[in-house]
XYZ file of C-alpha atoms in Angstrom:
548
model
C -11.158 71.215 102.534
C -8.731 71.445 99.462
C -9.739 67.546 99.212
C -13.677 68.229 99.140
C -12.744 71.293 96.329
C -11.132 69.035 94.379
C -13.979 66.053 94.896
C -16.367 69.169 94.295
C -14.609 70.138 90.464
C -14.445 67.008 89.132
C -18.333 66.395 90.121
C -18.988 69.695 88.351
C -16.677 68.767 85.249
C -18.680 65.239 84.991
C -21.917 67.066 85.123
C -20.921 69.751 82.486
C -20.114 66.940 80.280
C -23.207 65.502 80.323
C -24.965 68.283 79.785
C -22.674 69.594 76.287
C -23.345 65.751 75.380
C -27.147 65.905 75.652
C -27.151 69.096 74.031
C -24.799 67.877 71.087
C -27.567 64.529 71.251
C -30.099 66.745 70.959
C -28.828 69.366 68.011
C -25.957 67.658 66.452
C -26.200 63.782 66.303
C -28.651 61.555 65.933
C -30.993 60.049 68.215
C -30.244 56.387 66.910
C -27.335 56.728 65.124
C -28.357 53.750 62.750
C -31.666 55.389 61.767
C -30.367 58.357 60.388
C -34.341 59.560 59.040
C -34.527 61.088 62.721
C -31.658 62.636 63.194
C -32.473 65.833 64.768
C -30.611 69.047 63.561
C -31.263 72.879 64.322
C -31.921 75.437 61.721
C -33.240 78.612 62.337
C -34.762 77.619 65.775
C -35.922 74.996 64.283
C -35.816 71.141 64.436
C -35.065 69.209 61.246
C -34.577 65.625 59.961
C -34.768 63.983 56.898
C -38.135 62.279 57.683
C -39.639 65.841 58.859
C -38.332 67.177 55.464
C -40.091 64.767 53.611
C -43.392 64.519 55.822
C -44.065 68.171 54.693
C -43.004 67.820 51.149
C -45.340 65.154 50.998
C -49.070 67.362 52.522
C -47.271 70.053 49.676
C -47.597 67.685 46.836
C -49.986 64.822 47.588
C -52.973 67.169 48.429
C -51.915 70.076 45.900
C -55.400 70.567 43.238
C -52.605 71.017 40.395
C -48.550 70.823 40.265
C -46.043 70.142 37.411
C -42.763 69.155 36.707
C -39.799 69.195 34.134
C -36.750 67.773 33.663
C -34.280 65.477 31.715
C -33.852 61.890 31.495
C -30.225 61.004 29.443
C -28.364 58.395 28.760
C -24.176 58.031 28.191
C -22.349 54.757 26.622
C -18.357 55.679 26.182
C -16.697 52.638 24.897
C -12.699 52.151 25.132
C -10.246 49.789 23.430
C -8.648 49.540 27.014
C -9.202 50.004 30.701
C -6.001 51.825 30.563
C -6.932 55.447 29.324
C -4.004 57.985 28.676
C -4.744 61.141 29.868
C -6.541 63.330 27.797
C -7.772 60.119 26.157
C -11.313 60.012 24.146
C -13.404 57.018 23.682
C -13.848 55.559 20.307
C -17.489 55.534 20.458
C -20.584 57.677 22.158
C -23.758 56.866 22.382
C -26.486 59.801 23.439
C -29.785 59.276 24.773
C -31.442 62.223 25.904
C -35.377 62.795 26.587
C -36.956 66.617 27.603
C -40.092 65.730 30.616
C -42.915 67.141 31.166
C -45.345 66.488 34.058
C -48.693 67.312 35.296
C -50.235 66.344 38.548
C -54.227 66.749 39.212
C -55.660 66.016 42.019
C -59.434 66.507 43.352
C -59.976 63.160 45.629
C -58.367 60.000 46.810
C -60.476 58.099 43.739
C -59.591 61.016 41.198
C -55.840 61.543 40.859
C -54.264 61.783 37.557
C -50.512 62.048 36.101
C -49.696 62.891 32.747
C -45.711 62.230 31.955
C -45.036 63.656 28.243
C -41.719 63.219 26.767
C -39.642 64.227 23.771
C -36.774 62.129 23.314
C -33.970 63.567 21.279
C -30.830 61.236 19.990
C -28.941 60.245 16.896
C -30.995 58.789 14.233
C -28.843 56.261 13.612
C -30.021 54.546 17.473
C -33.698 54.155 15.732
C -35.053 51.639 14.370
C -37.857 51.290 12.030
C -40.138 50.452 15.152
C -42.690 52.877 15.139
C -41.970 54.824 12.190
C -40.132 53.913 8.376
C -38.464 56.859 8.198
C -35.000 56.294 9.420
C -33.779 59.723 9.272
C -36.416 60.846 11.134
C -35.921 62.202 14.484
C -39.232 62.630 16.003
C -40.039 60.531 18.828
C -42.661 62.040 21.594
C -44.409 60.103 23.962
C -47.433 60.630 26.652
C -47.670 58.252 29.606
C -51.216 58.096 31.824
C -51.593 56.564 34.891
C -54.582 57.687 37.773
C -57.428 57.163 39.585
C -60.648 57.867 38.474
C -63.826 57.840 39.930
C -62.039 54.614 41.832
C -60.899 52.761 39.292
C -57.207 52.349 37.923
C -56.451 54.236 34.568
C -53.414 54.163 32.569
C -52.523 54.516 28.629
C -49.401 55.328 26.774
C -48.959 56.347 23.248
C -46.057 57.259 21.278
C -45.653 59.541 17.966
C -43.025 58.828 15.969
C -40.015 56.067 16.841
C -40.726 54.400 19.866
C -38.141 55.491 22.598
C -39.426 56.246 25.800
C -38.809 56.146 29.308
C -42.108 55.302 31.796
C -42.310 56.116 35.396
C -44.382 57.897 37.969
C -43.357 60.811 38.790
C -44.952 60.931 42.357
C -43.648 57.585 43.546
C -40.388 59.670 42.886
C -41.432 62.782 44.289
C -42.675 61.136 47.342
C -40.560 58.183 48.329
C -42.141 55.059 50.598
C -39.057 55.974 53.749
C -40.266 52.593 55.465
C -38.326 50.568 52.432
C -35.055 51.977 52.937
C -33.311 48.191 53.372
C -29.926 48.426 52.423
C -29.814 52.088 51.178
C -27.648 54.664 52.939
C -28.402 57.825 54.064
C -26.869 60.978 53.738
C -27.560 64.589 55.346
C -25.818 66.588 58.089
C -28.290 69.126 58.636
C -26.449 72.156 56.610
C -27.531 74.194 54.122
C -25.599 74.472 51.083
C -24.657 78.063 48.823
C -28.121 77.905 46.929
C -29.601 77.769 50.120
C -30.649 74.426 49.964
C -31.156 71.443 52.053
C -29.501 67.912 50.401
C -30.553 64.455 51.117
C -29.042 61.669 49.430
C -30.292 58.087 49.338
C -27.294 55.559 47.940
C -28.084 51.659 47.537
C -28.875 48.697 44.864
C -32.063 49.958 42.939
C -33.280 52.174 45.663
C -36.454 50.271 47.394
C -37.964 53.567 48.307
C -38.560 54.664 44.787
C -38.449 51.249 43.132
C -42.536 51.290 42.453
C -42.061 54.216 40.725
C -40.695 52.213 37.751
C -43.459 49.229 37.473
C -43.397 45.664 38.508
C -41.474 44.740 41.419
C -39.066 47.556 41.525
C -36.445 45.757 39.239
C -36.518 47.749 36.807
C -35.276 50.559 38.402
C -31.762 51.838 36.783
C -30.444 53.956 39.331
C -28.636 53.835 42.793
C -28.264 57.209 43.605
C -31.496 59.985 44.813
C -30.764 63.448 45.878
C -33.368 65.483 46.859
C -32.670 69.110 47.549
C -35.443 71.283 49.431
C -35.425 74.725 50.354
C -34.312 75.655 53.500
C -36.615 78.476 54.511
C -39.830 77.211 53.181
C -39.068 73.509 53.683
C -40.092 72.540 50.034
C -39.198 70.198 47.620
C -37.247 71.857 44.384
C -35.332 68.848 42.814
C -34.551 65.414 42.468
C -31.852 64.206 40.871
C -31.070 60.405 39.952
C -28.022 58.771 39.139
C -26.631 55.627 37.909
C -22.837 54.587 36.142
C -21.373 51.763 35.947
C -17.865 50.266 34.238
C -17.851 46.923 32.514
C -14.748 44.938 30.734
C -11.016 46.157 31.526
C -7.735 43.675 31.747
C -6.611 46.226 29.262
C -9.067 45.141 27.202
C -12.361 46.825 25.712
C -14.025 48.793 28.306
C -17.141 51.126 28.717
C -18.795 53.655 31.007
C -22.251 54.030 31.182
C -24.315 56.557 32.984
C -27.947 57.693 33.525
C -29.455 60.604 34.818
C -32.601 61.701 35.618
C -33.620 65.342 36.617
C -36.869 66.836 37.617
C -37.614 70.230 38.828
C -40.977 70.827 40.383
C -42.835 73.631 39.421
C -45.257 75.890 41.808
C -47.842 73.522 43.382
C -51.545 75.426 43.232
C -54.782 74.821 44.902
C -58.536 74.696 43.740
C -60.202 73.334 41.086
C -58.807 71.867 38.450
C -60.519 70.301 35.976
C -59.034 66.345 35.423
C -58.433 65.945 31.519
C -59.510 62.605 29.998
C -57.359 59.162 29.192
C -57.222 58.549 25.854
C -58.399 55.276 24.550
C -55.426 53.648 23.171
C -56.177 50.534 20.789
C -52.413 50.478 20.230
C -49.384 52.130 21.633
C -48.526 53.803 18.141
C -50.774 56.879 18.665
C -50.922 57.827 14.890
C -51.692 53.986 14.490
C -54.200 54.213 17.187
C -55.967 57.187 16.016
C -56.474 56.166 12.304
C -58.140 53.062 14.563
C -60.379 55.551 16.780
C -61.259 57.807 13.911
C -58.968 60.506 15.084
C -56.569 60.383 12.429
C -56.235 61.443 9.381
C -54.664 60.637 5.771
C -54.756 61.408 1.761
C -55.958 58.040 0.461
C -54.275 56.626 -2.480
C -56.577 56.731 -5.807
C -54.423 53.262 -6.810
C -55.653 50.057 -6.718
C -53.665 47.474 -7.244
C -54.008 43.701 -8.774
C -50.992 41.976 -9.465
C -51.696 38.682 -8.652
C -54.605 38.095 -10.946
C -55.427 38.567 -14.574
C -56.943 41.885 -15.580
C -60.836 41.687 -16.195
C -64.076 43.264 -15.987
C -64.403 42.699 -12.607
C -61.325 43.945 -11.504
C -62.349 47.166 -13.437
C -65.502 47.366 -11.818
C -64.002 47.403 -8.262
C -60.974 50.025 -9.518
C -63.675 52.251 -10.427
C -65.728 51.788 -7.610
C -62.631 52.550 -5.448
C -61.324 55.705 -7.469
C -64.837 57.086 -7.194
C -64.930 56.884 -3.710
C -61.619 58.918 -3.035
C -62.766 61.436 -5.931
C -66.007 62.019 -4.107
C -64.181 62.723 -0.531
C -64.820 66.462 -0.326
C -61.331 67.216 1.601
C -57.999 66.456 0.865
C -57.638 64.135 4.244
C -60.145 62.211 5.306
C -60.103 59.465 8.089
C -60.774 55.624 7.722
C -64.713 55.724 8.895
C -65.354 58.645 6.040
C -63.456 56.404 3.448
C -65.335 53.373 4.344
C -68.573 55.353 4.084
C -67.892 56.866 0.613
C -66.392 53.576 -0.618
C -69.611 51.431 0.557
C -71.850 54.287 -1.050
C -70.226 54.211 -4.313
C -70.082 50.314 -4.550
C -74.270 50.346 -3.995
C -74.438 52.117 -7.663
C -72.810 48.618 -9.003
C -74.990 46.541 -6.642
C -72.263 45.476 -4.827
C -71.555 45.635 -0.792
C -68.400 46.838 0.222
C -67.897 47.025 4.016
C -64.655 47.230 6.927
C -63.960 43.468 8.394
C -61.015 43.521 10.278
C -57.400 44.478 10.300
C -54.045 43.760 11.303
C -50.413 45.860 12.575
C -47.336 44.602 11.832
C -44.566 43.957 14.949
C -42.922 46.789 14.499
C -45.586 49.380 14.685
C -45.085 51.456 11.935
C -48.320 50.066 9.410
C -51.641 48.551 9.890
C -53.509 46.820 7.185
C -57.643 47.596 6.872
C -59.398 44.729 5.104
C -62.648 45.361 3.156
C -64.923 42.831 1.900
C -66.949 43.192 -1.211
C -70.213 40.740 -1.494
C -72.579 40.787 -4.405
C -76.208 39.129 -4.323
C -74.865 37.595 -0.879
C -71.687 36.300 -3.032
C -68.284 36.854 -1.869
C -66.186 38.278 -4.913
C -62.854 39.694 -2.988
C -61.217 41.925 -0.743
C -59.374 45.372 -1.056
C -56.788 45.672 1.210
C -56.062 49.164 2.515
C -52.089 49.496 3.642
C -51.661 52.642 6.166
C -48.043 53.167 6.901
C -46.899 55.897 9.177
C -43.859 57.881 7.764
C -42.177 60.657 9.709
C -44.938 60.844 11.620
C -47.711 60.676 9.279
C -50.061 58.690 7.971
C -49.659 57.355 4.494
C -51.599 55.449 2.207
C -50.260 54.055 -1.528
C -50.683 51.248 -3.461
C -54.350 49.531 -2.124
C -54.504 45.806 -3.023
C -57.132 43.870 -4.820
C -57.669 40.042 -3.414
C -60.304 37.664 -5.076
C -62.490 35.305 -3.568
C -60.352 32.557 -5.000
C -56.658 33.733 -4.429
C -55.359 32.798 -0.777
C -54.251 35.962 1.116
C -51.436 35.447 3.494
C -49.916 38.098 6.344
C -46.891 38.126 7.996
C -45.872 39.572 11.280
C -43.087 41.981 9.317
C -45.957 43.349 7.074
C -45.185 41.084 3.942
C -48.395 40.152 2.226
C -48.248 37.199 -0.056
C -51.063 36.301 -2.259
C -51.408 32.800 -4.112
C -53.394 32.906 -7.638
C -53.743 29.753 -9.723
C -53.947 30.196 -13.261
C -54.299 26.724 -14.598
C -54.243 23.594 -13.452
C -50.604 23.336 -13.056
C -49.640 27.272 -13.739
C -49.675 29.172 -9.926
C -48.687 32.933 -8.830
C -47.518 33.943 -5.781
C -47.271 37.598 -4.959
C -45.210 39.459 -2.551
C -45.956 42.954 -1.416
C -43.153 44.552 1.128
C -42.996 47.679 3.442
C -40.281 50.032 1.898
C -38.256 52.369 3.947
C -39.679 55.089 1.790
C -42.794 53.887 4.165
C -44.434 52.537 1.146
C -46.371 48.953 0.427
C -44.867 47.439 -3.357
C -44.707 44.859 -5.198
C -41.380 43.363 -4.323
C -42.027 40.078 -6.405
C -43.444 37.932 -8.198
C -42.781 33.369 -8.933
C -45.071 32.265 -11.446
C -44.617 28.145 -11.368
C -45.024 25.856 -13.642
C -45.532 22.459 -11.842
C -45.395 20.273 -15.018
C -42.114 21.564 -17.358
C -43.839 19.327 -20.575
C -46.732 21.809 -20.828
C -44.544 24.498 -21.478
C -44.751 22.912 -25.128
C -48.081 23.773 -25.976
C -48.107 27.347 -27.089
C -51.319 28.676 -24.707
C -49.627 27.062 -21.485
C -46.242 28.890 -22.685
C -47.890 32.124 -23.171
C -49.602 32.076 -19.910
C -46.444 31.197 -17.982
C -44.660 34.172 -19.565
C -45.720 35.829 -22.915
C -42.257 38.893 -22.571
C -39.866 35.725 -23.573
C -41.948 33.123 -25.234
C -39.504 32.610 -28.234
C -36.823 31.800 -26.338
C -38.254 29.515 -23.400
C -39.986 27.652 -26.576
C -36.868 27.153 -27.656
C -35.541 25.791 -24.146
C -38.481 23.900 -23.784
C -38.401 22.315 -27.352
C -34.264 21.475 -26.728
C -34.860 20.029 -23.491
C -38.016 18.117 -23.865
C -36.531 14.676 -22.355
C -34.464 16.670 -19.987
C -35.825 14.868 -16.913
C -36.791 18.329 -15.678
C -40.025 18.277 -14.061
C -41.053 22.306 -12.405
C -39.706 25.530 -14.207
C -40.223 28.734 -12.321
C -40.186 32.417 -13.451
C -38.862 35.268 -10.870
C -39.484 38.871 -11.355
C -37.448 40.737 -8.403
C -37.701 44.270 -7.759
C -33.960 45.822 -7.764
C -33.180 49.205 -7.589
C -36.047 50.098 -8.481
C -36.491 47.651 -11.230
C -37.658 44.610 -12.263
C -35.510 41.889 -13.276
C -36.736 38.268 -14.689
C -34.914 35.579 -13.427
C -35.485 31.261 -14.493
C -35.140 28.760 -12.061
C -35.633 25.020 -13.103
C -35.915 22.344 -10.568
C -32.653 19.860 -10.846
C -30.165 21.385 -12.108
C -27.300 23.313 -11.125
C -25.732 24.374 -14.186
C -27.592 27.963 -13.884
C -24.228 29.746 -15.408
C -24.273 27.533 -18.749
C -28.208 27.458 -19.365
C -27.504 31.677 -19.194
C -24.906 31.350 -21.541
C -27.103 29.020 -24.426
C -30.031 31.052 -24.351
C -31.315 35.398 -24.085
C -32.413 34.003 -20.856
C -31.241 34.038 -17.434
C -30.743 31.604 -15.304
C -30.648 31.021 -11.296
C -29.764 28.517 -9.328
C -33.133 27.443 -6.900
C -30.800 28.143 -3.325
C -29.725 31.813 -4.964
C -33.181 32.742 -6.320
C -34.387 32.141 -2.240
C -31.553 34.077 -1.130
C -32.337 37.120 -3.366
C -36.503 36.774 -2.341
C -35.833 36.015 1.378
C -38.638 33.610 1.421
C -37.148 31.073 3.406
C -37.109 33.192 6.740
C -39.292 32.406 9.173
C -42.049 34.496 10.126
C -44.992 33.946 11.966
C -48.468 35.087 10.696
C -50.498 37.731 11.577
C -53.834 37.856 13.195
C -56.379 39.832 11.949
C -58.801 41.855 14.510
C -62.834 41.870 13.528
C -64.052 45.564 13.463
């Protein structure tokens, strides 16, 4: 009997642990322990897992009329002089990247879904560049990003006001992550709820797969390694997401940095009904102050100056300055866009028979100016061009210093916004004219080589005086001293610096600059310094102009 008691208890004791261990299967542990999405915890009589989590989060948002989000995107460089840091040591530099988010999510069908990401990025001015804006000290930089459905067709645009420093994703790719592309990411909940109340899930791995589309392309361009999603734990929702990345480069004791990104978004109450979808803007270019002076949106005080450097002063030219300052004048506000210019400035020219209409224009690489060509015609004759420069400047849209081309001059643009005009004068007497962008976001004269091809003309007076008339007694002196010099071009260079204008001789052969200076009121520069001072031996590629 005692034998069967004891045979009896240790059946019993087997079967009780069986049970606990189907219970703990059950509540506690997972079902596969390698597939930790169905893991099946208790809360509040309740069964929970990640995937079930998620599954609701996803009818919340996905089907919600209307939701929104905000949040934080940021961005920490701390550079060492050694892997070794003291404690209490600082890093020698910091560099700040910080952008405030906005979202908005509308939804009415499965072929009408739109998601608006704005963002205002905030960081030192000295991390700008002029892309997007001249103004260096300028710290505006705000950004919209589109991308949707509608009526069945694929819609995105982007525009940015300002510098150029964004950060594009989609916000719902992130919201609602694809949980059948979790290769190689680890995953991290234990069914608890934390002090806030909260339920946290935390996806680790290389580039996280399951939001990867979220950041375009193929998912490479995803930055971070780290998701944590936190829901509430009584109404199952979705409240935050939080990614993370940081990594360490260098070390040995030498140089070494830390750098770290972080993005936060908070979702806002999701709401039902009908909500009306607002349009995509048509971008022409990602500049939006660019773009809208393009569209007609934008606006700008146009410049009453006309320039013409590059030719001599005549009738003509006169003719087409007045025509020009009469067509600001008559402008009945203050601002005006580039359709109500055009139209004034083509009305005005009529009243001189002439035609003056838009033909095409061209933006520079970095964004920050676009250049509006007009053509003037007379009796079906071309005569010229005016060239209108808008530059954007903290923000705005500027216009100064409008160019006059004729027919007969060769207009050349450049890719940086340089414009270069070739004039010939005589048959061996040529101009060439360089206009730069400023950082005071103004177009100028930067300057000017006027080249004389054959140095023996120089000795008749009219060919002398049309070279340069400011110092004809003392190049006819130069010229008269050095008539069987062997010298064969001369060149004259007027160079905007600080603000002035300097005049500068360069003849072709010689390297005794210094010592022609010192024999003559004249100064001289060597050919190799004279490019150096100009810049005109970088290379740039030139621009292509678009047809209205």
């Amino acid at each position: 009997m005692d034998t069967k008691k004891v045979l009896w208890g240790i059946v019993i004791f087997l079967l009780s642990l069986v049970v606990i261990y189907k219970i703990c299967n059950i509540f506690i542990t997972p079902v596969d322990p390698l597939y930790p999405l169905d893991a099946i915890y208790e809360y509040d009589d309740q069964e929970i897992s990640v995937r079930k989590l998620f599954e609701a989060s996803y009818e919340d948002i996905h089907y919600s009329a209307y939701w929104s989000v905000t949040g934080s995107y940021s961005e920490r460089t701390e550079s060492y002089h050694s892997s070794y840091r003291a404690p209490g040591s600082s890093p020698y530099e910091i560099l700040n990247k910080s952008i405030n988010i906005k979202y908005d999510h509308y939804y009415k069908d499965e072929d009408n879904v739109l998601g608006i990401l704005d963002g205002e990025c905030i960081e030192p001015y000295y991390e700008f560049t002029c892309y997007g804006d001249l103004d260096e000290q300028s710290t505006i930089s705000t950004y919209s990003y589109y991308v949707g459905i509608i009526n069945g067709y694929k819609k995105t645009a982007y525009g940015y006001s300002g510098h150029e420093c964004s950060e594009r994703f989609e916000v719902d790719k992130i919201l609602m992550p694809n949980l059948d592309n979790l290769t190689k990411v680890a995953i991290y909940f234990d069914g608890s709820v934390d002090e806030q109340g909260h339920f946290v899930v935390k996806f680790v791995g290389n580039k996280l797969p399951c939001i990867a589309p979220a950041f375009g392309g193929d998912g490479s361009r995803s930055p971070f390694n780290e998701a944590e999603y936190t829901f509430d734990a009584q109404t199952r929702k979705l409240v935050k997401v939080t990614l993370k990345y940081e990594y360490s480069h260098g070390g040995c004791n030498g140089p070494f940095s830390v750098e770290s990104i972080c993005l936060e978004l908070t979702i806002n109450d999701l709401a039902y009904g009908d909500y009306e979808i607002p349009d995509v803007p048509n971008m022409v270019c990602d500049n939006s102050i660019l773009s809208g002076a393009l569209t007609g949106e934008g606006t700008f005080k146009p410049s009453s100056v006309i320039r013409n450097d590059a030719s001599e002063k005549s009738s003509l030219s006169s003719t087409i300055s007045n025509i020009w300052q009469n067509a600001v004048s008559s402008i009945p506000k203050e601002s005006c866009t580039v359709d109500e210019i055009s139209e004034s400035l083509s009305y005005n020219a009529i009243e001189y028979g002439m035609n003056i209409v838009k033909k095409d224009y061209y933006m520079n690489r970095y964004e920050n100016a676009i250049y509006i060509r007009y053509l003037i015609t007379q009796d079906e004759n071309e005569i010229g061009y005016i060239l209108m420069p808008l530059t954007v400047y903290s923000a705005q849209l500027c216009n100064e210093n409008n160019i006059l081309i004729f027919a007969g001059d060769e207009l050349f643009a450049w890719e940086d916004g340089t414009i270069w005009i070739n004039h010939r004068i005589t048959s061996s007497i040529t101009t060439d004219t360089y206009y730069r962008l400023y950082t005071d976001g103004i177009l100028k004269l930067d300057h000017r080589i006027t080249r004389e091809s054959a140095f023996s003309r120089l000795s008749k007076t009219e060919e002398l005086s049309l070279f340069s008339y400011g110092d004809f007694s003392e190049l006819h002196r130069f010229v008269k001293e050095h008539s069987d010099s062997g010298y064969t071009r001369m060149d004259k260079y007027e160079i905007r610096e600080n603000g002035y204008f300097n005049t500068y001789y360069v003849v072709e052969n010689t390297t005794y600059s210094k010592h022609l200076s010192e024999e003559y009121d004249l100064t001289f520069l060597s050919s190799d310094y004279a490019t150096e001072l100009t810049e005109d031996n970088r290379e740039e590629k030139d621009a292509t102009w678009i047809n209205f």
